[in-house]
Short mmCIF file of C-alpha atoms in Angstrom, two decimals:
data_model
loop_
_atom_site.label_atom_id
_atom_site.label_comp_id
_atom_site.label_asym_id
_atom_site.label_seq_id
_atom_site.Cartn_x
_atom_site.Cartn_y
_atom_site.Cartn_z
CA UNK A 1 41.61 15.31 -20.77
CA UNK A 2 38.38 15.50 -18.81
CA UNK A 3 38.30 15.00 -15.43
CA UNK A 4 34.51 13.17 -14.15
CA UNK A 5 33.50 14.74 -11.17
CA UNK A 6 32.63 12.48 -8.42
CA UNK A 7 29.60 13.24 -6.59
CA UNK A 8 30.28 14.58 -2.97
CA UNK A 9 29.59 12.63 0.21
CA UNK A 10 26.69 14.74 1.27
CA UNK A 11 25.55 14.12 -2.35
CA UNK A 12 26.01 10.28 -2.20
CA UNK A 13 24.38 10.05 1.37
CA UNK A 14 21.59 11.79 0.13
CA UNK A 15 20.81 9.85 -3.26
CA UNK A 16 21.48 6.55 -1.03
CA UNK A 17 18.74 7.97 1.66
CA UNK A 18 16.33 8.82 -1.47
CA UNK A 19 16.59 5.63 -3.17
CA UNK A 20 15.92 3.53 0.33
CA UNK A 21 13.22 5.51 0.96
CA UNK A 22 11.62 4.83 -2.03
CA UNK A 23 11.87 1.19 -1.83
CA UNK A 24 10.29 1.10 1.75
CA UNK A 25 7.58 3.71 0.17
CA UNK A 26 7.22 1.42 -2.77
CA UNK A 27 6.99 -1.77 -1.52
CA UNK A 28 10.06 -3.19 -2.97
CA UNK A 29 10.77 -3.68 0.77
CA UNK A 30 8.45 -5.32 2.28
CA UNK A 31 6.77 -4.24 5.69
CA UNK A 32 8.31 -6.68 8.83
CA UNK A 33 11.45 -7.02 6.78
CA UNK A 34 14.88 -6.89 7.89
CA UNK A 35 17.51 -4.17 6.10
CA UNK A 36 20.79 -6.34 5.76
CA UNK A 37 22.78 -3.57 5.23
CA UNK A 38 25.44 -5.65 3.17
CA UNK A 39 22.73 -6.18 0.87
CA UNK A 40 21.91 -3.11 0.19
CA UNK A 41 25.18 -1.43 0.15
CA UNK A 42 25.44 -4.22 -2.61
CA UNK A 43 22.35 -3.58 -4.45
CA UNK A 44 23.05 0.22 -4.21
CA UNK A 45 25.94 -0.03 -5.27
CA UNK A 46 27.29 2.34 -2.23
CA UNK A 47 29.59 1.32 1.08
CA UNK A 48 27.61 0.36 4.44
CA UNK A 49 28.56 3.82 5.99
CA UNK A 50 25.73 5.70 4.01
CA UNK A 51 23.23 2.86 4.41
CA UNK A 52 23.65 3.29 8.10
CA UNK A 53 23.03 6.98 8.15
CA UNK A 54 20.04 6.66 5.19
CA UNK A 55 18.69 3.89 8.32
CA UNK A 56 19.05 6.14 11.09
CA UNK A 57 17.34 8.81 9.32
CA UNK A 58 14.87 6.55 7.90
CA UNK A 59 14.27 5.46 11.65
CA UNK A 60 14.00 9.50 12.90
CA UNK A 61 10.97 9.95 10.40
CA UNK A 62 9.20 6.50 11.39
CA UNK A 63 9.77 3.87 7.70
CA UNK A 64 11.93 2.10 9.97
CA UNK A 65 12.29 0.39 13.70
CA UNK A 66 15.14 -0.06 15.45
CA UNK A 67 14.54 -3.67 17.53
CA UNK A 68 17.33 -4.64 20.06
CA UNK A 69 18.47 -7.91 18.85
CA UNK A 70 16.77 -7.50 15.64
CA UNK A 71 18.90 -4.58 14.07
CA UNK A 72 16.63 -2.47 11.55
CA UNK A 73 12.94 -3.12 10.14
CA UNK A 74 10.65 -1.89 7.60
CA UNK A 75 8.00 -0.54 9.63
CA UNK A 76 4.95 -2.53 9.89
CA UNK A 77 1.49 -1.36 11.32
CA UNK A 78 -1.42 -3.21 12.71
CA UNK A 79 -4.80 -2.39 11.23
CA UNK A 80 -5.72 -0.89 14.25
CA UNK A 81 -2.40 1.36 13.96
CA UNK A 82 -3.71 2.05 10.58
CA UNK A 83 -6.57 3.00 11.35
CA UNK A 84 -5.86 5.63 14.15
CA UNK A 85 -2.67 7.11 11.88
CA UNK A 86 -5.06 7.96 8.97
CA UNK A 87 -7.83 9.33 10.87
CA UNK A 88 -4.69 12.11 12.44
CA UNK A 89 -4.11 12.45 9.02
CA UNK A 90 -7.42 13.49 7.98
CA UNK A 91 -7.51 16.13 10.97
CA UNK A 92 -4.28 17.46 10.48
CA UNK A 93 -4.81 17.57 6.76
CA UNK A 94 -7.97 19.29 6.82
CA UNK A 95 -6.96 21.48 9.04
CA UNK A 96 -3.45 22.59 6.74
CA UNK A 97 -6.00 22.92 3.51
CA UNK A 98 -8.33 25.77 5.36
CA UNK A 99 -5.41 27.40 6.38
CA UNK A 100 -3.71 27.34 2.96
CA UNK A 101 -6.89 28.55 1.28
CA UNK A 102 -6.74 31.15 3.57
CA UNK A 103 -2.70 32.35 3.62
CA UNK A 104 -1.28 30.79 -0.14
CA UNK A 105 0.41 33.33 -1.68
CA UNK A 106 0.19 33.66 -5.43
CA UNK A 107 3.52 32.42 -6.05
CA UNK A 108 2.76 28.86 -4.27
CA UNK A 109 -0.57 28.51 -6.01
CA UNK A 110 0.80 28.67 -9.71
CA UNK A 111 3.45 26.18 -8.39
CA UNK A 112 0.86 24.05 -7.30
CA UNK A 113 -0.98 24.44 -10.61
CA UNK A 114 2.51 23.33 -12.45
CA UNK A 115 2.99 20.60 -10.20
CA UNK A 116 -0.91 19.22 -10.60
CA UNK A 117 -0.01 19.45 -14.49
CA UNK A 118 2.90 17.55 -14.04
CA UNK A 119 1.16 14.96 -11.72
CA UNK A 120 -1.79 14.69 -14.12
CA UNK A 121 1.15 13.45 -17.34
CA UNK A 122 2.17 11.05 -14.87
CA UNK A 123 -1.61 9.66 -14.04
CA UNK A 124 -1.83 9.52 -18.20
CA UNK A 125 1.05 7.29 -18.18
CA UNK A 126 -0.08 5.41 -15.43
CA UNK A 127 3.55 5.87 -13.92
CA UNK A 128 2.27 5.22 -10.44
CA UNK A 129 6.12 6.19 -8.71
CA UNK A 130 6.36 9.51 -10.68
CA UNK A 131 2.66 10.35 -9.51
CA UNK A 132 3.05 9.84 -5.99
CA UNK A 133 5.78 11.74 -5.59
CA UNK A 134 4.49 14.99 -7.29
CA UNK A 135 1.34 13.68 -5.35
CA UNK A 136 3.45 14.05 -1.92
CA UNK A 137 5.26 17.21 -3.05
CA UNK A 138 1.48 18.86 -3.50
CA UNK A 139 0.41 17.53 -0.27
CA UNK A 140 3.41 18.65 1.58
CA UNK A 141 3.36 22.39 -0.50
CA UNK A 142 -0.49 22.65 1.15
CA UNK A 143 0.79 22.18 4.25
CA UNK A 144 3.04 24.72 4.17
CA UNK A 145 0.87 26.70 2.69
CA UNK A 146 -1.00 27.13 6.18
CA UNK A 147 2.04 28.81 7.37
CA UNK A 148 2.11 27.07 10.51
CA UNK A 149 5.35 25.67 11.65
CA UNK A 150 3.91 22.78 14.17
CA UNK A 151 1.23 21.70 11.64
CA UNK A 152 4.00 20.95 9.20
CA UNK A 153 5.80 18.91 11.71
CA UNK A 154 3.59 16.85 12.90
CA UNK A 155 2.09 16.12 9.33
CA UNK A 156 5.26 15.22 8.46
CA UNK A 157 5.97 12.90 11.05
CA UNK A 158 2.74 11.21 11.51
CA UNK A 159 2.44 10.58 7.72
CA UNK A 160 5.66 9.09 7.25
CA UNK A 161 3.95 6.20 9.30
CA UNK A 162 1.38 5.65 6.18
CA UNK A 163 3.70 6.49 3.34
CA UNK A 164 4.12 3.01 1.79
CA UNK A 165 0.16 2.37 2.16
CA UNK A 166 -1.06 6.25 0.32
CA UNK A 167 1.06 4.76 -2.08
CA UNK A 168 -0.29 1.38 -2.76
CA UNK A 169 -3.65 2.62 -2.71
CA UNK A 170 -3.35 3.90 -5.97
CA UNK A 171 -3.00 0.71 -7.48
CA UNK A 172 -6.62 0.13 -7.90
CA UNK A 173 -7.81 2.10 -11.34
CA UNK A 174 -11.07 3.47 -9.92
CA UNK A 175 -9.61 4.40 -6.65
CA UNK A 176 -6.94 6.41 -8.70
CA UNK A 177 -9.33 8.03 -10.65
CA UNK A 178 -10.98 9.71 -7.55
CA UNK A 179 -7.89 10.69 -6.23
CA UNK A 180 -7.20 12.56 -9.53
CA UNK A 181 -10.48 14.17 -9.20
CA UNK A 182 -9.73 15.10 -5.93
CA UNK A 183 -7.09 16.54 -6.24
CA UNK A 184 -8.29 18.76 -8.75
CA UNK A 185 -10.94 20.15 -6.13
CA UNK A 186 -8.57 20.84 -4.28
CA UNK A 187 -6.81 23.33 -6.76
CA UNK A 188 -10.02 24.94 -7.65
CA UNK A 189 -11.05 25.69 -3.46
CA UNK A 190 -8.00 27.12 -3.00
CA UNK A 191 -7.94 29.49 -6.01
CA UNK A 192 -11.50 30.46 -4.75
CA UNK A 193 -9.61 30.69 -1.16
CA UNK A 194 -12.62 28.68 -0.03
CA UNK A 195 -11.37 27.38 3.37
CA UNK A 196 -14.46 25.80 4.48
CA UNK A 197 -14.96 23.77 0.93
CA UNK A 198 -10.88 22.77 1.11
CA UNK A 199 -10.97 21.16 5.05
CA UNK A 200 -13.87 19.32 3.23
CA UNK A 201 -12.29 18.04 0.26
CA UNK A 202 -8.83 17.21 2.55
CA UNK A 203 -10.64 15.13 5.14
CA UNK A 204 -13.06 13.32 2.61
CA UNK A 205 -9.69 12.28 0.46
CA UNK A 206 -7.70 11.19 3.20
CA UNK A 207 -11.11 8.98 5.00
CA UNK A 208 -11.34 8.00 1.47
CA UNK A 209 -7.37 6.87 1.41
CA UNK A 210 -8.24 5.03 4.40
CA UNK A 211 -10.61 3.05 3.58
CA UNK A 212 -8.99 2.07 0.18
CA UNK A 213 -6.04 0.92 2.56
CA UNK A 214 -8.32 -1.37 4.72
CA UNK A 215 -10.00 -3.00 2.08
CA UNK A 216 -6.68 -3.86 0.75
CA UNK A 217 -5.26 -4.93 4.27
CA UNK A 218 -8.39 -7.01 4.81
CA UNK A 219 -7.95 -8.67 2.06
CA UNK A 220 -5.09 -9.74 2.10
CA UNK A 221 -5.24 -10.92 5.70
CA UNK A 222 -8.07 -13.16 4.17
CA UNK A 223 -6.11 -14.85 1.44
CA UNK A 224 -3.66 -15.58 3.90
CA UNK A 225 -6.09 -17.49 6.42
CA UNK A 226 -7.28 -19.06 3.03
CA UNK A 227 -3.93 -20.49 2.22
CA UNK A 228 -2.97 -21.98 5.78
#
């Protein structure tokens, strides 16, 4: 008879972190809201004990706050925070694409090149969840493409902060078109190892991102002084 392997608790920790994250990336948890971990352990199907670890670790990279009293919340910036986090973003972005065009090997470009193929049958299916995250694996391949250890950290950490909003600022069909195009320049500057021409194209699609996001956020800070 066959025996069904269970998955292992480092396994089961780590789907539970990945599926939390997405949600907070998503939107499926709101920004401001509480994580009732019985709720989730429920909705997970999973015990509390991995929920709390997939918090703490989603509090260590910055989706989540830790408020005494208040127990765990889905981050939540204000414009102004917004604002200043994308405008890093751009910096430290542009800064990891004129390094990459200068250091990628061969090896990372034609994985890049796979993984903007892949990306691109996701933007034809308009499967916005399957995009982004090919759309974060390219961004985060780039930046270790510059081959600098700090840069990668810090992009890391600072963009965890604006996670939830890249995403959402897809949602708009013109906006995501651009993106796409973008993205595309940004494949062929760094198979002409233009560095100059990539720091362009990474700042101008992350100020670009930005603005997207505070249209949006304006908005919908409108409709709300509307309603009351």
């Amino acid at each position: 008879m066959a025996i069904t392997e269970q998955p292992s608790t480092q396994n089961l920790h780590e789907a539970t972190f990945q599926k939390l994250r997405s949600l907070l990336v998503e939107g499926k948890i709101a920004p401001g809201s509480k994580l009732n971990e019985r709720e989730l352990a429920e909705s997970l199907n999973v015990s509390r004990t991995p929920i709390r670890e997939a918090i703490r670790r989603l509090a260590a990279d910055g989706l989540v706050e830790l408020i005494a009293n208040r127990g765990a919340i889905a981050l939540q910036l204000s414009l102004e925070d917004v604002i200043h986090t994308f405008d890093v973003i751009a910096d430290l972005e542009g800064f990891s694409g004129e390094l990459a065009a200068s250091n990628i090997s061969d090896a990372a470009l034609s994985e890049l090149e796979a993984l903007q193929y892949e990306m691109m049958a996701s933007y034809a299916r308009r499967d916005l969840s399957s995009y982004y995250k090919l759309n974060l694996r390219i961004h985060h391949l780039i930046n270790q493409a510059a081959n600098n250890p700090v840069l990668s950290h810090l992009f890391s950490q600072v963009n965890a902060r604006i996670e939830a909003l890249r995403f959402r600022s897809n949602q708009d069909g013109v906006k995501w078109e651009k993106a796409v195009e973008e993205h595309q320049e940004m494949l062929d500057a760094l198979k002409a190892r233009d560095s100059k021409r990539m720091r362009k194209i990474m700042i101008a699609h992350v100020q670009n991102k930005r603005d997207v996001v505070v249209q949006l956020l304006k908005a919908e800070a409108d409709a709300v002084e509307i309603i009351k």
